[in-house]
C-alpha cells in the first residue's frame, strides 16, 4: 500500500509540473497573440513573458497564503518558465 501511495504522489507531482508548464505556455501565447496587434513582435513577446511570469509568481504567492490547501514549490515556477521559454523559441524562429 505504501508503494501505491508513493507512486500516486509521484504522478501527482509530475502532473502538477506539467500543468504549470502548460499554464506558462498558454498565458505567454495568449498575451503575445493579443499584444502583437498593438506592438512590434519583439516588444509583444517581452511584455507577454513579463505578464506570464507575474502570473506564475502570483500563483505561488497565493499558495504561500493558503498553506492548508496549497504548497509553495520553486519547481512550479521553473516548470512555468520552461513553458514560456518554449513559446519564446517558437515565436523567435517563426518571426525571424
JSON list of N, CA, C and O in Angstrom, two decimals, residues 1 10 13 37 45 47 50 61 86 95-96:
[
{"chain": "A", "resi": 1, "resn": "UNK", "atom": "N", "xyz": [0.82, -1.20, 0.00]},
{"chain": "A", "resi": 1, "resn": "UNK", "atom": "CA", "xyz": [0.00, 0.00, 0.00]},
{"chain": "A", "resi": 1, "resn": "UNK", "atom": "C", "xyz": [0.86, 1.26, 0.00]},
{"chain": "A", "resi": 1, "resn": "UNK", "atom": "O", "xyz": [0.52, 2.24, -0.65]},
{"chain": "A", "resi": 10, "resn": "UNK", "atom": "N", "xyz": [4.02, 10.70, -6.67]},
{"chain": "A", "resi": 10, "resn": "UNK", "atom": "CA", "xyz": [4.96, 11.00, -7.75]},
{"chain": "A", "resi": 10, "resn": "UNK", "atom": "C", "xyz": [4.23, 11.42, -9.01]},
{"chain": "A", "resi": 10, "resn": "UNK", "atom": "O", "xyz": [4.59, 12.42, -9.64]},
{"chain": "A", "resi": 13, "resn": "UNK", "atom": "N", "xyz": [2.70, 14.89, -8.51]},
{"chain": "A", "resi": 13, "resn": "UNK", "atom": "CA", "xyz": [3.67, 15.99, -8.57]},
{"chain": "A", "resi": 13, "resn": "UNK", "atom": "C", "xyz": [4.12, 16.24, -10.00]},
{"chain": "A", "resi": 13, "resn": "UNK", "atom": "O", "xyz": [4.28, 17.38, -10.41]},
{"chain": "A", "resi": 37, "resn": "UNK", "atom": "N", "xyz": [-0.81, 42.69, -32.00]},
{"chain": "A", "resi": 37, "resn": "UNK", "atom": "CA", "xyz": [-1.62, 43.58, -32.82]},
{"chain": "A", "resi": 37, "resn": "UNK", "atom": "C", "xyz": [-1.35, 45.05, -32.52]},
{"chain": "A", "resi": 37, "resn": "UNK", "atom": "O", "xyz": [-1.68, 45.93, -33.32]},
{"chain": "A", "resi": 45, "resn": "UNK", "atom": "N", "xyz": [6.43, 40.07, -27.40]},
{"chain": "A", "resi": 45, "resn": "UNK", "atom": "CA", "xyz": [6.95, 38.86, -26.76]},
{"chain": "A", "resi": 45, "resn": "UNK", "atom": "C", "xyz": [7.49, 39.18, -25.37]},
{"chain": "A", "resi": 45, "resn": "UNK", "atom": "O", "xyz": [7.23, 38.45, -24.41]},
{"chain": "A", "resi": 47, "resn": "UNK", "atom": "N", "xyz": [6.64, 41.69, -23.38]},
{"chain": "A", "resi": 47, "resn": "UNK", "atom": "CA", "xyz": [5.51, 42.02, -22.49]},
{"chain": "A", "resi": 47, "resn": "UNK", "atom": "C", "xyz": [4.73, 40.76, -22.11]},
{"chain": "A", "resi": 47, "resn": "UNK", "atom": "O", "xyz": [4.33, 40.60, -20.95]},
{"chain": "A", "resi": 50, "resn": "UNK", "atom": "N", "xyz": [6.67, 38.91, -19.49]},
{"chain": "A", "resi": 50, "resn": "UNK", "atom": "CA", "xyz": [6.56, 39.56, -18.18]},
{"chain": "A", "resi": 50, "resn": "UNK", "atom": "C", "xyz": [5.21, 39.27, -17.52]},
{"chain": "A", "resi": 50, "resn": "UNK", "atom": "O", "xyz": [5.14, 38.98, -16.32]},
{"chain": "A", "resi": 61, "resn": "UNK", "atom": "N", "xyz": [2.54, 33.04, -4.68]},
{"chain": "A", "resi": 61, "resn": "UNK", "atom": "CA", "xyz": [2.18, 33.90, -3.55]},
{"chain": "A", "resi": 61, "resn": "UNK", "atom": "C", "xyz": [0.83, 33.46, -2.98]},
{"chain": "A", "resi": 61, "resn": "UNK", "atom": "O", "xyz": [0.65, 33.38, -1.77]},
{"chain": "A", "resi": 86, "resn": "UNK", "atom": "N", "xyz": [9.80, 27.81, -24.21]},
{"chain": "A", "resi": 86, "resn": "UNK", "atom": "CA", "xyz": [9.44, 27.09, -25.44]},
{"chain": "A", "resi": 86, "resn": "UNK", "atom": "C", "xyz": [8.63, 27.99, -26.37]},
{"chain": "A", "resi": 86, "resn": "UNK", "atom": "O", "xyz": [8.86, 28.02, -27.58]},
{"chain": "A", "resi": 95, "resn": "UNK", "atom": "N", "xyz": [9.28, 34.34, -36.39]},
{"chain": "A", "resi": 95, "resn": "UNK", "atom": "CA", "xyz": [9.32, 35.75, -36.76]},
{"chain": "A", "resi": 95, "resn": "UNK", "atom": "C", "xyz": [10.63, 36.21, -37.37]},
{"chain": "A", "resi": 95, "resn": "UNK", "atom": "O", "xyz": [10.70, 37.29, -37.94]},
{"chain": "A", "resi": 96, "resn": "UNK", "atom": "N", "xyz": [11.67, 35.42, -37.25]},
{"chain": "A", "resi": 96, "resn": "UNK", "atom": "CA", "xyz": [12.97, 35.87, -37.82]},
{"chain": "A", "resi": 96, "resn": "UNK", "atom": "C", "xyz": [13.04, 35.54, -39.28]},
{"chain": "A", "resi": 96, "resn": "UNK", "atom": "O", "xyz": [12.59, 34.74, -39.90]}
]
